[in-house]
mmCIF file of C-alpha atoms (C1' of nucleotides) and ligand atoms in Angstrom:
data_model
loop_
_atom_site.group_PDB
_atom_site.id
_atom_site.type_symbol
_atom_site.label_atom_id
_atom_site.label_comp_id
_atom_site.label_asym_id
_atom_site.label_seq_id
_atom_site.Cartn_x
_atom_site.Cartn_y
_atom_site.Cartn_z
ATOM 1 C CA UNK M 3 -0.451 27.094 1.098
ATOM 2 C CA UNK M 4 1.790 29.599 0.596
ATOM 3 C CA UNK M 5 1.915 31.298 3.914
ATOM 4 C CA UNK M 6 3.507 27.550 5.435
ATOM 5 C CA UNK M 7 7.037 28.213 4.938
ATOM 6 C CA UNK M 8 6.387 32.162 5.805
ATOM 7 C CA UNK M 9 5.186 30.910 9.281
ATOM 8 C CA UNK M 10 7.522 28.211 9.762
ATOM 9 C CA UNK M 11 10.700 30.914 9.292
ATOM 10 C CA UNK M 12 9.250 33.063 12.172
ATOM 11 C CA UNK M 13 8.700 30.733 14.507
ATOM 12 C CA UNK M 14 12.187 28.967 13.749
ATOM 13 C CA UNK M 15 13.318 31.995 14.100
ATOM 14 C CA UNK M 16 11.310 32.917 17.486
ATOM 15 C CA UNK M 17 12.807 30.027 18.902
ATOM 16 C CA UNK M 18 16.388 30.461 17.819
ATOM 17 C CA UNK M 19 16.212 33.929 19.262
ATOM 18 C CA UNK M 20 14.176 32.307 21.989
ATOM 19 C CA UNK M 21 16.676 29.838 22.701
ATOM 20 C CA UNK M 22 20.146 32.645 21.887
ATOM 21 C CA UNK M 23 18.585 34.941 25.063
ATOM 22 C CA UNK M 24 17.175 32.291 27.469
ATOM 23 C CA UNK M 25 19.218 29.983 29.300
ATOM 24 C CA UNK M 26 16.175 27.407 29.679
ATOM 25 C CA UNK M 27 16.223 24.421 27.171
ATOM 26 C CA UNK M 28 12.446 23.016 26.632
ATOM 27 C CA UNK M 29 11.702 19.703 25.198
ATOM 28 C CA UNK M 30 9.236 18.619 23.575
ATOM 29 C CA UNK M 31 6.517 18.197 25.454
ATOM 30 C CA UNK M 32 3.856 18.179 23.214
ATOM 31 C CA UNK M 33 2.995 16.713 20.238
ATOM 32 C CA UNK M 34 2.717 18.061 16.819
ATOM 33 C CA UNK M 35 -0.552 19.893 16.133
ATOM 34 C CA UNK M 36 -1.847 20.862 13.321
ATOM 35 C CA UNK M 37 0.130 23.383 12.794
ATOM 36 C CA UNK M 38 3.416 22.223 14.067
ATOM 37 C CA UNK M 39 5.053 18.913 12.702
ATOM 38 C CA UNK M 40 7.509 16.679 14.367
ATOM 39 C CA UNK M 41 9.769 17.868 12.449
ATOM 40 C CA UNK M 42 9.468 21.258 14.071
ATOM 41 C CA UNK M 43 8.606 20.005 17.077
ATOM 42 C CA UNK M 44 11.960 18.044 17.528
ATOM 43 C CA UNK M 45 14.057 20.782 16.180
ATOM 44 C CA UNK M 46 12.997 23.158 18.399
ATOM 45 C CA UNK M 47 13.954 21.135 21.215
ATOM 46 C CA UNK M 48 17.044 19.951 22.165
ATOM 47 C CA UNK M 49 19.324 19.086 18.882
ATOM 48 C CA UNK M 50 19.985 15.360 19.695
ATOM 49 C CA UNK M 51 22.921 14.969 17.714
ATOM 50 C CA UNK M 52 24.480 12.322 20.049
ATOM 51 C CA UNK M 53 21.123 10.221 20.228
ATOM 52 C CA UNK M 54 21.122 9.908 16.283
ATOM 53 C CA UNK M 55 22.739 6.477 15.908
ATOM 54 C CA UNK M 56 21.775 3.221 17.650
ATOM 55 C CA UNK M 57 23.920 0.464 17.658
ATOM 56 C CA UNK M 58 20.844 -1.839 16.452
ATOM 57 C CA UNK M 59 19.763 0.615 13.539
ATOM 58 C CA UNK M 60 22.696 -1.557 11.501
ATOM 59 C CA UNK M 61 19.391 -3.846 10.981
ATOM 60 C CA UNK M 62 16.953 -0.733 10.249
ATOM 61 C CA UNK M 63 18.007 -1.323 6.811
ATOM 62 C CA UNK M 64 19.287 -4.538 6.339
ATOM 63 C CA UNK M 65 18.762 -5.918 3.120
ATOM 64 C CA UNK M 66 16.815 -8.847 3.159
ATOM 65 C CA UNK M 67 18.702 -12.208 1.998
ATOM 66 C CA UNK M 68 16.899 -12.722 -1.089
ATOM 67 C CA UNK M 69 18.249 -10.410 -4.031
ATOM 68 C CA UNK M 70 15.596 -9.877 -6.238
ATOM 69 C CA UNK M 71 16.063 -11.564 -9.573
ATOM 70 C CA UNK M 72 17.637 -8.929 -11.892
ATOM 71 C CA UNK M 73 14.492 -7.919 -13.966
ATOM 72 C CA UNK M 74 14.291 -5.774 -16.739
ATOM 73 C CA UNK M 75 14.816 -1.991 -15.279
ATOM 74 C CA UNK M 76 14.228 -0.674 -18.450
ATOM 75 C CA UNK M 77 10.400 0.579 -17.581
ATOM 76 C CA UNK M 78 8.582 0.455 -20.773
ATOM 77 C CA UNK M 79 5.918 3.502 -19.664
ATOM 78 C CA UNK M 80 2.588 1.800 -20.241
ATOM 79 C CA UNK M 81 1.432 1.613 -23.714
ATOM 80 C CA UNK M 82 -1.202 -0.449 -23.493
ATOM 81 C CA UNK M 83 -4.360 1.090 -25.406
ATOM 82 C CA UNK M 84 -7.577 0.153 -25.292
ATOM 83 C CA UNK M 85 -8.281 -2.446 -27.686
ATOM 84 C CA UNK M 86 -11.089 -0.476 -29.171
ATOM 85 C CA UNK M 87 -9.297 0.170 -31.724
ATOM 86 C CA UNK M 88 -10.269 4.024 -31.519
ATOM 87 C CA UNK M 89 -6.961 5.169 -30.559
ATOM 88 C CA UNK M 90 -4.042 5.318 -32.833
ATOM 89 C CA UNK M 91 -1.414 4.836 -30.378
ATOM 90 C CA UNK M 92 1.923 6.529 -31.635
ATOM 91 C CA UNK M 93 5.132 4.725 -31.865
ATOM 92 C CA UNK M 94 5.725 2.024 -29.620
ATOM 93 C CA UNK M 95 8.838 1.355 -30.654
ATOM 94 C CA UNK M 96 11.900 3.845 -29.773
ATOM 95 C CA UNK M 97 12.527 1.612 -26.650
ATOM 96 C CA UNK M 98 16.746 1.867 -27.968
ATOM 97 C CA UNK M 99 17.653 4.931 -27.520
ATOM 98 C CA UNK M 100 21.372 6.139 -27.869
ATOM 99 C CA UNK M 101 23.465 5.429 -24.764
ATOM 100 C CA UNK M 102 24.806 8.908 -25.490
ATOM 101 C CA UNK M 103 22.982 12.152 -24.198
ATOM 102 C CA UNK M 104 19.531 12.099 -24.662
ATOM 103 C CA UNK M 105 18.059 15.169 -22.591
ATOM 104 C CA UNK M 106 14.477 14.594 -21.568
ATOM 105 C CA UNK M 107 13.703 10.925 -23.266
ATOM 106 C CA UNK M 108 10.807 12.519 -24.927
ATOM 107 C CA UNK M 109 7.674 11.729 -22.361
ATOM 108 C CA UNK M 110 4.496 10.232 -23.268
ATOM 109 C CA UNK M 111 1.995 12.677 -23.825
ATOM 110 C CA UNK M 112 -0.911 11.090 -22.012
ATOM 111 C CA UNK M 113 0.570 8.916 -19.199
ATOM 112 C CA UNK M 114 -2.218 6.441 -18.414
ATOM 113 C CA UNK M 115 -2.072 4.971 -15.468
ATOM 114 C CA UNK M 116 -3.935 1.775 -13.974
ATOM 115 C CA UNK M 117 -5.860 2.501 -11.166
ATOM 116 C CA UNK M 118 -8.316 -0.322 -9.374
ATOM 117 C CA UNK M 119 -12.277 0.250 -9.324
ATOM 118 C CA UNK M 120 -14.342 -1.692 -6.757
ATOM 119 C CA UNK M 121 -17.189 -3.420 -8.462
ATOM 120 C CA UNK M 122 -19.486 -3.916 -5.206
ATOM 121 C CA UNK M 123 -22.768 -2.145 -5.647
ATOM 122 C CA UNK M 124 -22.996 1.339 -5.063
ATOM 123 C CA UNK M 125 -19.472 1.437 -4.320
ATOM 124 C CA UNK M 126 -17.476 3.702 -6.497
ATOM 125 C CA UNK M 127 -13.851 3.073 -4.399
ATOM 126 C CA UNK M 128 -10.917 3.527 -6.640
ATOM 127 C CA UNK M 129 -7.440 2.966 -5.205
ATOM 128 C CA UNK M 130 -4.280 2.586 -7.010
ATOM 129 C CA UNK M 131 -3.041 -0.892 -6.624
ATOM 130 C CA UNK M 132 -4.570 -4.185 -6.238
ATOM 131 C CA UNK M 133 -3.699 -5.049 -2.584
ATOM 132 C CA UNK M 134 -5.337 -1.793 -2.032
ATOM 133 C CA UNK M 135 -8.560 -2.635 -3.287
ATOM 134 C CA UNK M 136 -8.707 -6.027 -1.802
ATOM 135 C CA UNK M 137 -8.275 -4.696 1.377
ATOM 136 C CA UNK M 138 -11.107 -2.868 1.262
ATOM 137 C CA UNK M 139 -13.499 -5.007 -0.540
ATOM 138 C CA UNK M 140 -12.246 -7.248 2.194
ATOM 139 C CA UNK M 141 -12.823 -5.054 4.927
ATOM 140 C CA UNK M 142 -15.340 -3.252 3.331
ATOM 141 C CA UNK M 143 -17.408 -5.297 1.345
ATOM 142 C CA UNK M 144 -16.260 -8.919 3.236
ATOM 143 C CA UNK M 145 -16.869 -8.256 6.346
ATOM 144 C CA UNK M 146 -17.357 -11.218 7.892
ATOM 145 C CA UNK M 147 -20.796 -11.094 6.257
ATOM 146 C CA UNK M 148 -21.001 -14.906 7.661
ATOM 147 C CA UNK M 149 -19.405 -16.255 4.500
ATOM 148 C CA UNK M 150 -17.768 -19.286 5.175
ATOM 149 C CA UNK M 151 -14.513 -18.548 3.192
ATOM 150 C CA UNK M 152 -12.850 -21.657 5.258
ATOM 151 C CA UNK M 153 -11.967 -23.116 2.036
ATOM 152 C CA UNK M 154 -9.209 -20.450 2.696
ATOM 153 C CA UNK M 155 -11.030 -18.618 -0.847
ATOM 154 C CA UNK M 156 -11.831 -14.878 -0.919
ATOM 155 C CA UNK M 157 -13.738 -13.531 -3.744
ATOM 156 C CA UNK M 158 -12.776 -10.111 -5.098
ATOM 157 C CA UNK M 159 -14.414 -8.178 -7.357
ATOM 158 C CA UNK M 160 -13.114 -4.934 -8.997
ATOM 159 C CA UNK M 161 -11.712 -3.580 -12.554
ATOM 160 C CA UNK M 162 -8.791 -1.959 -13.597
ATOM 161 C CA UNK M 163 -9.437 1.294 -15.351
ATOM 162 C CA UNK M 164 -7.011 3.503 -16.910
ATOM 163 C CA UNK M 165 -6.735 7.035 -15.815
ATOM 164 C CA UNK M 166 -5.602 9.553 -17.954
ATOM 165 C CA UNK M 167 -2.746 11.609 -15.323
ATOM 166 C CA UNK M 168 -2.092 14.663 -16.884
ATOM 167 C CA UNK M 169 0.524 15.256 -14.458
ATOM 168 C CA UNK M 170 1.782 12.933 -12.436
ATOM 169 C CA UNK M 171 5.190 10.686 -12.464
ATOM 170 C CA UNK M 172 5.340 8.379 -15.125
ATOM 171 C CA UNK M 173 6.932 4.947 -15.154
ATOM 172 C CA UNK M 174 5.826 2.258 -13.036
ATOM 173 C CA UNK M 175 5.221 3.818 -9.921
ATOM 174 C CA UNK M 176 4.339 2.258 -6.612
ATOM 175 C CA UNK M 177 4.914 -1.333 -6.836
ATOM 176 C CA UNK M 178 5.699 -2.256 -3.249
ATOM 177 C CA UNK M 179 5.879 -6.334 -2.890
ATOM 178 C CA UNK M 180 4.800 -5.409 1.084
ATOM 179 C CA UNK M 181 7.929 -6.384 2.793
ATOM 180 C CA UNK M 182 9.293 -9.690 1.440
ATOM 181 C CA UNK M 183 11.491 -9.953 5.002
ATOM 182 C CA UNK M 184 9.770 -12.206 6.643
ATOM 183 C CA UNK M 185 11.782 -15.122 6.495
ATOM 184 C CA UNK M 186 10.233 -17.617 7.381
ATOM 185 C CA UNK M 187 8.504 -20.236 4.552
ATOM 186 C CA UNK M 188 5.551 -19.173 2.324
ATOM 187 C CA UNK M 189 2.528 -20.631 3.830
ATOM 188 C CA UNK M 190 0.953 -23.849 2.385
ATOM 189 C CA UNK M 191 -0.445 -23.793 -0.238
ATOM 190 C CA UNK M 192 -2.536 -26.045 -1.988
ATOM 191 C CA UNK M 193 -0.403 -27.692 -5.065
ATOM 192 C CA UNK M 194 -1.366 -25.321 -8.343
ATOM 193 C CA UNK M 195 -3.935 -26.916 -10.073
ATOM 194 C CA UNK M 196 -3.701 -27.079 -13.443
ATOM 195 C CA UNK M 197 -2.195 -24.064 -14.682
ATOM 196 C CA UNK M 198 -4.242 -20.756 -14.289
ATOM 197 C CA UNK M 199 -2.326 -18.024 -14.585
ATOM 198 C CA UNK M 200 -3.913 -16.239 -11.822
ATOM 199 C CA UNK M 201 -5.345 -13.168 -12.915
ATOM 200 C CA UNK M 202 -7.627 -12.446 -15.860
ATOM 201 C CA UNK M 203 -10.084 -10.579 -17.360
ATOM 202 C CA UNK M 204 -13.548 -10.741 -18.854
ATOM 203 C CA UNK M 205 -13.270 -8.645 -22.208
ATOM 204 C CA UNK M 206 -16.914 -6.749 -21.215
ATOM 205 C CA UNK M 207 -16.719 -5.376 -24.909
ATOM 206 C CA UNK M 208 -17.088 -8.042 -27.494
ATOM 207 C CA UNK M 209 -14.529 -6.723 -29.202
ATOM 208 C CA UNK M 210 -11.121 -7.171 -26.954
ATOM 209 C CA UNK M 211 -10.096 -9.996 -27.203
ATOM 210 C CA UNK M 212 -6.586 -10.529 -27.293
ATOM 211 C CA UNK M 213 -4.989 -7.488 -25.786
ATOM 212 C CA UNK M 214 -1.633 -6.790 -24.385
ATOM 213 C CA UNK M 215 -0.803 -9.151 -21.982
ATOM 214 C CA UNK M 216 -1.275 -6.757 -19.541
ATOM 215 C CA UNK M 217 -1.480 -8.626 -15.794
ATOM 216 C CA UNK M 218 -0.605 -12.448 -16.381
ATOM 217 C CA UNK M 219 2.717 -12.691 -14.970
ATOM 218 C CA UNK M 220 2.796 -15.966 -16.594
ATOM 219 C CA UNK M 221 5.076 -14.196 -19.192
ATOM 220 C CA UNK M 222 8.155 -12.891 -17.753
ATOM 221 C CA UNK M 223 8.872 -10.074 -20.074
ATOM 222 C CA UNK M 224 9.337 -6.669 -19.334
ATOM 223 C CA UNK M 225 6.372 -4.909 -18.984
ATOM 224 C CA UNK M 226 4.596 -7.448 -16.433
ATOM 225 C CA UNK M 227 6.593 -6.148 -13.874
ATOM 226 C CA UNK M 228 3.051 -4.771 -13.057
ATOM 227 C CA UNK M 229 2.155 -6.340 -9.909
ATOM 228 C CA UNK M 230 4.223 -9.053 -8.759
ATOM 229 C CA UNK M 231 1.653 -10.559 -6.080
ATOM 230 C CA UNK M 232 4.055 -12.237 -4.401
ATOM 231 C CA UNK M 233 3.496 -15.057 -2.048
ATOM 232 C CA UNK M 234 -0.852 -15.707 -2.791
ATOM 233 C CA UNK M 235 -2.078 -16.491 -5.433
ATOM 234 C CA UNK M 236 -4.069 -19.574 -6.712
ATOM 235 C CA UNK M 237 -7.328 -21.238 -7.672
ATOM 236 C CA UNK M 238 -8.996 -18.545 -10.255
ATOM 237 C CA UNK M 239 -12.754 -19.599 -10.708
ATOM 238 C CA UNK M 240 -15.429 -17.464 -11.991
ATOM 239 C CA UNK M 241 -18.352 -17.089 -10.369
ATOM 240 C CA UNK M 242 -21.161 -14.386 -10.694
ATOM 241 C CA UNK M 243 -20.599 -11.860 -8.924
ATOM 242 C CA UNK M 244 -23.162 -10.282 -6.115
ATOM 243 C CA UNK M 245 -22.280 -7.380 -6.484
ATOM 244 C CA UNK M 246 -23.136 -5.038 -9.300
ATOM 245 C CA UNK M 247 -22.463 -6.031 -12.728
ATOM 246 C CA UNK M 248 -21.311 -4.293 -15.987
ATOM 247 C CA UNK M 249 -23.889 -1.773 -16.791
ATOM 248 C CA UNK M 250 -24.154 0.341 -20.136
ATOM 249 C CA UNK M 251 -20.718 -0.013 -21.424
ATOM 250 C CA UNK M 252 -17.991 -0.932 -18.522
ATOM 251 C CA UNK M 253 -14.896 0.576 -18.578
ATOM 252 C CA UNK M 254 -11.771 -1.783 -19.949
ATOM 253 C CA UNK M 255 -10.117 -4.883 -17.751
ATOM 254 C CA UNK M 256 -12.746 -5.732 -15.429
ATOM 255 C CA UNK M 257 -11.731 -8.916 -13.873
ATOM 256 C CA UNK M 258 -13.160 -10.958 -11.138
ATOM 257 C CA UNK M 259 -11.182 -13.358 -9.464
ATOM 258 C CA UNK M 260 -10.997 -15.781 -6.430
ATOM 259 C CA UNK M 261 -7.939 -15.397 -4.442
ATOM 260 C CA UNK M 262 -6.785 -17.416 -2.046
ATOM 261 C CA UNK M 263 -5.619 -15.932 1.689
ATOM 262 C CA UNK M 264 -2.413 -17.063 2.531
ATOM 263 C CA UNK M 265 -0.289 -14.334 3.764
ATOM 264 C CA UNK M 266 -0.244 -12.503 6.840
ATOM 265 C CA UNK M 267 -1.348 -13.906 9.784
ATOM 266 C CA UNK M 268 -4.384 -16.091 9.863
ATOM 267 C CA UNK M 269 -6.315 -18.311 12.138
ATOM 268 C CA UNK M 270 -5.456 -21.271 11.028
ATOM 269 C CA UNK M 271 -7.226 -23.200 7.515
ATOM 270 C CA UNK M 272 -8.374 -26.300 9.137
ATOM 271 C CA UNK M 273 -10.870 -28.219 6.613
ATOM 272 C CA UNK M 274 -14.245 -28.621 5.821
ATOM 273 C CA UNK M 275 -14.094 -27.488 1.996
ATOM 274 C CA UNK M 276 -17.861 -26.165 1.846
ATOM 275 C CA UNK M 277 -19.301 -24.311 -0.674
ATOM 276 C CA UNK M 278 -18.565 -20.863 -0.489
ATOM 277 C CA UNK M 279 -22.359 -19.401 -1.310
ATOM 278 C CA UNK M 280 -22.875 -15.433 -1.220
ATOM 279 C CA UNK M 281 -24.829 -13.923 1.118
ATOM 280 C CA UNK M 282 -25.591 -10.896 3.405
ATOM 281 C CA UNK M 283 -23.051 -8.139 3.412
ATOM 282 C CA UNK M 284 -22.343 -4.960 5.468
ATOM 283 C CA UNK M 285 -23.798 -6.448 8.583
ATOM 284 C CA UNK M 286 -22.249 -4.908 11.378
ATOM 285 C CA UNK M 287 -22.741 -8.747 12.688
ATOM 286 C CA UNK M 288 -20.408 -9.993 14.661
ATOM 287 C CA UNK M 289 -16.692 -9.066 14.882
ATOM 288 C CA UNK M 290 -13.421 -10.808 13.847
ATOM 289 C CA UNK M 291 -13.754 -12.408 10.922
ATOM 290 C CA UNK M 292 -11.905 -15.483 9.328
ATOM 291 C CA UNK M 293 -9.698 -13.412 7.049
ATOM 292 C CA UNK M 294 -8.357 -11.517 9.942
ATOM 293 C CA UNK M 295 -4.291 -11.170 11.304
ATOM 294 C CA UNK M 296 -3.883 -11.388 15.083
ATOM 295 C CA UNK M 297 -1.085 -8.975 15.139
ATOM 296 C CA UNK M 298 1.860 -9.261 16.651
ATOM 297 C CA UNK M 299 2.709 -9.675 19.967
ATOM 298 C CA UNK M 300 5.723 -8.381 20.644
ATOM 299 C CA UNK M 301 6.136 -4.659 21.999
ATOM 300 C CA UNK M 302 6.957 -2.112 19.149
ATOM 301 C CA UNK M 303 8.949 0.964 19.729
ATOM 302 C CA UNK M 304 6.391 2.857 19.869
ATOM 303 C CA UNK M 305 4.993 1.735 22.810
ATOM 304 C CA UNK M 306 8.307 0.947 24.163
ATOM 305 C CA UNK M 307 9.780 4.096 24.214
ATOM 306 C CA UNK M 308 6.525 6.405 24.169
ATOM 307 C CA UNK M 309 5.765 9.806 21.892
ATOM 308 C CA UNK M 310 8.216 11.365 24.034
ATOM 309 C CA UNK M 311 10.971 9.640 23.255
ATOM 310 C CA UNK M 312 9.855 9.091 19.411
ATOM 311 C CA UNK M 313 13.230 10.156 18.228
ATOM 312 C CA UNK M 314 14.580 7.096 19.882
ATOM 313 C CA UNK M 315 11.951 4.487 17.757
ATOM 314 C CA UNK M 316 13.329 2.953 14.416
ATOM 315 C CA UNK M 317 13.087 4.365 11.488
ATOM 316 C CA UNK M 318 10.265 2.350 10.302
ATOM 317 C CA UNK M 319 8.094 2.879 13.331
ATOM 318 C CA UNK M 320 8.823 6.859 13.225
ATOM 319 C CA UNK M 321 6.932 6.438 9.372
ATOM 320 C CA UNK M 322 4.139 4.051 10.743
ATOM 321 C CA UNK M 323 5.601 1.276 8.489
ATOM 322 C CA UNK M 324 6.251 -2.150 9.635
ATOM 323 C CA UNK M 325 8.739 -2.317 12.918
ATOM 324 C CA UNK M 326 11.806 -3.503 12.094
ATOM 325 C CA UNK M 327 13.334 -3.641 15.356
ATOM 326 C CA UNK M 328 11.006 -5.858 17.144
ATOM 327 C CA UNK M 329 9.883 -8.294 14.925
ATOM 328 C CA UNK M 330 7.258 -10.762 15.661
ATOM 329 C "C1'" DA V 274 -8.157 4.791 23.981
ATOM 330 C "C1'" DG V 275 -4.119 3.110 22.268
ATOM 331 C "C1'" DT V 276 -1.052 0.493 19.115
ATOM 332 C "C1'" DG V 277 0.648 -1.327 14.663
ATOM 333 C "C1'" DC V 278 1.037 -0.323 10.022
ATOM 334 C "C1'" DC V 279 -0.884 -0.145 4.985
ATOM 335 C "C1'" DG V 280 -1.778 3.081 1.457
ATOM 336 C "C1'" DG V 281 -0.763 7.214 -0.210
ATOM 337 C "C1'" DG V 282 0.943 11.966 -0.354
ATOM 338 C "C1'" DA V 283 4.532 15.583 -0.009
ATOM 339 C "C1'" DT V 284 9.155 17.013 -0.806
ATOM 340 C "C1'" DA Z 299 14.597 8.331 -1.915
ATOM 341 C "C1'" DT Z 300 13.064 10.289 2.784
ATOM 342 C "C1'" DC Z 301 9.568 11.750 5.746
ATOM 343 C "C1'" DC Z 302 4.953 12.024 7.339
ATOM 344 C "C1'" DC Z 303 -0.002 11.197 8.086
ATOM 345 C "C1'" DG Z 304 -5.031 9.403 7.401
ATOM 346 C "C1'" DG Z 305 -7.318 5.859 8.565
ATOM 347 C "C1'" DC Z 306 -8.258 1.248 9.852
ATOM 348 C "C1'" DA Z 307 -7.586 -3.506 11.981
ATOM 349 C "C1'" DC Z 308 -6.733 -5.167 16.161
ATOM 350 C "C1'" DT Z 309 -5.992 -4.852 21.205
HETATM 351 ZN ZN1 LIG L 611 10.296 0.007 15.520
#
DNA sequence: AGTGCCGGGAT
DNA sequence: ATCCCGGCACT
């Protein structure tokens, strides 16, 4: 859109001159439409210099009190290729480079990137991290189709495919461990049977193996940085899954797995281990469902201080993230 | 209808 | 990194 910043300049300027010949200060009242942004909309009002700072925004940023253990930084741009043996992957090596000067560290060519499929029938949802699919298959997919997942189990079922990004920022990109502030302990868990390294995959093609070690965090090297799933994690079982299944030839990494929901909020995980069959799906049905988070109580700045005074809400709450100044 | 915020995009 | 928004769970 070309014509934005065009626009933008004439009515910043309209309102400086605006403002230079007219005694009358407006504020804000309104919100941002769709063609004017908060941003705009707050600088055109009254420049609240003085109302920048709040004593309490000290803990806006406040590091939480767990450092995170000093992993590898150096970000080995993925490499993996398929294991079809059809690609001559170039050199993998060339990971020391001289300390000295090195303008542009020669980028990969084709920077593949992982991206998560949903594997529910007719569903074609692709979203670029795990967490992200889950959600939906759990919203989605899950919802509360009457499955008795009281064994605290949820059964997820997508595949990881590799998307060719012709441009787009390389590296490992958007790995957000979704807030590891909350302080208090993890919730119970079950101890970890066995061993189970938590996530897997079913090589669809017979011919696959081995692999890179691509997901199991059970091997701290570098490159499994990918994915750290935090707090949950558990039981891995296989099952078959209802929804659709491979079809001609599936695409790389498709792995189905049983998680167990443990984090956020949940109703509680009283007993009654029963079998977890399939069933319906997509029923609208009734409502809340057992894998749901009661939200917090507590009053957020946004409704707090109002849209009117949004300048006056944290940080996180201005970017719809996670409150930070009213916790639960 | 309104709030809280995850996921993702723009800069 | 900072800033913002679509959309959705939940109220
Ligand atoms: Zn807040």
């Amino acid at each position: 859109n070309p014509s934005g910043h065009a626009d933008k300049e004439v009515m910043a300027a309209t309102v400086l001159t605006s403002l230079s010949t007219s005694p009358l200060v407006l504020y804000p009242s309104s919100v941002p439409t769709a063609s004017k942004t908060w941003k705009e909309v707050l600088s055109a009002s009254y420049s609240s210099s003085t109302s920048g700072n709040w004593s309490w925004d000290a803990s806006d940023q406040s590091v939480p009190s767990t450092p995170s253990p000093p992993l590898s930084k150096d970000a080995n741009t993925g490499f993996l290729h398929s294991a079809q043996g059809d690609d001559a992957s170039e050199d993998v090596s060339e990971s020391t480079h001289f300390m000295f000067e090195d303008p542009i560290p020669r980028k990969r060519k084709n920077s593949m990137k992982v991206m998560f499929k949903c594997l529910w029938k007719n569903c074609e949802k692709v979203l670029s991290t795990s967490s992200g699919i889950q959600r939906h298959i759990r919203t989605v997919h899950l919802r509360n189709s009457d499955s008795d997942y009281s064994d605290g189990e949820e059964d997820f079922y997508y595949s990881e495919i590799e998307v060719n990004m012709d441009s787009l920022t390389e590296g490992l990109s958007s790995l957000t461990p979704t807030s590891p502030t909350t302080a208090g302990p993890p919730p119970i868990f079950p101890p970890p049977l066995s061993d189970v390294s938590r996530s897997e995959y079913v090589g669809v093609n017979g011919s696959q193996s081995h692999t890179s070690s691509l997901l199991s965090q059970s091997a701290p090297s570098t490159l499994c940085h990918i994915r750290t799933d935090h707090a949950y994690q558990i039981s891995v079982s296989w099952q078959q899954p209802p929804p659709v299944i491979f079809k001609g030839a599936p695409g790389p990494v498709t792995h189905v797995r049983t998680v167990s929901i443990g984090e956020k909020r949940q109703p509680a995980v009283p007993s009654h281990a029963t079998v977890s069959k399939n069933h319906a799906l997509v029923t609208p049905a009734t409502k809340s469902a057992p894998g749901t988070k009661p939200r917090g109580e507590a009053k957020k700045c946004r409704k707090v201080y109002g849209m009117e005074k949004r300048d006056m809400w944290c940080t996180a709450c201005r970017w719809k993230k996670a409150c930070q100044r009213f916790t639960d």
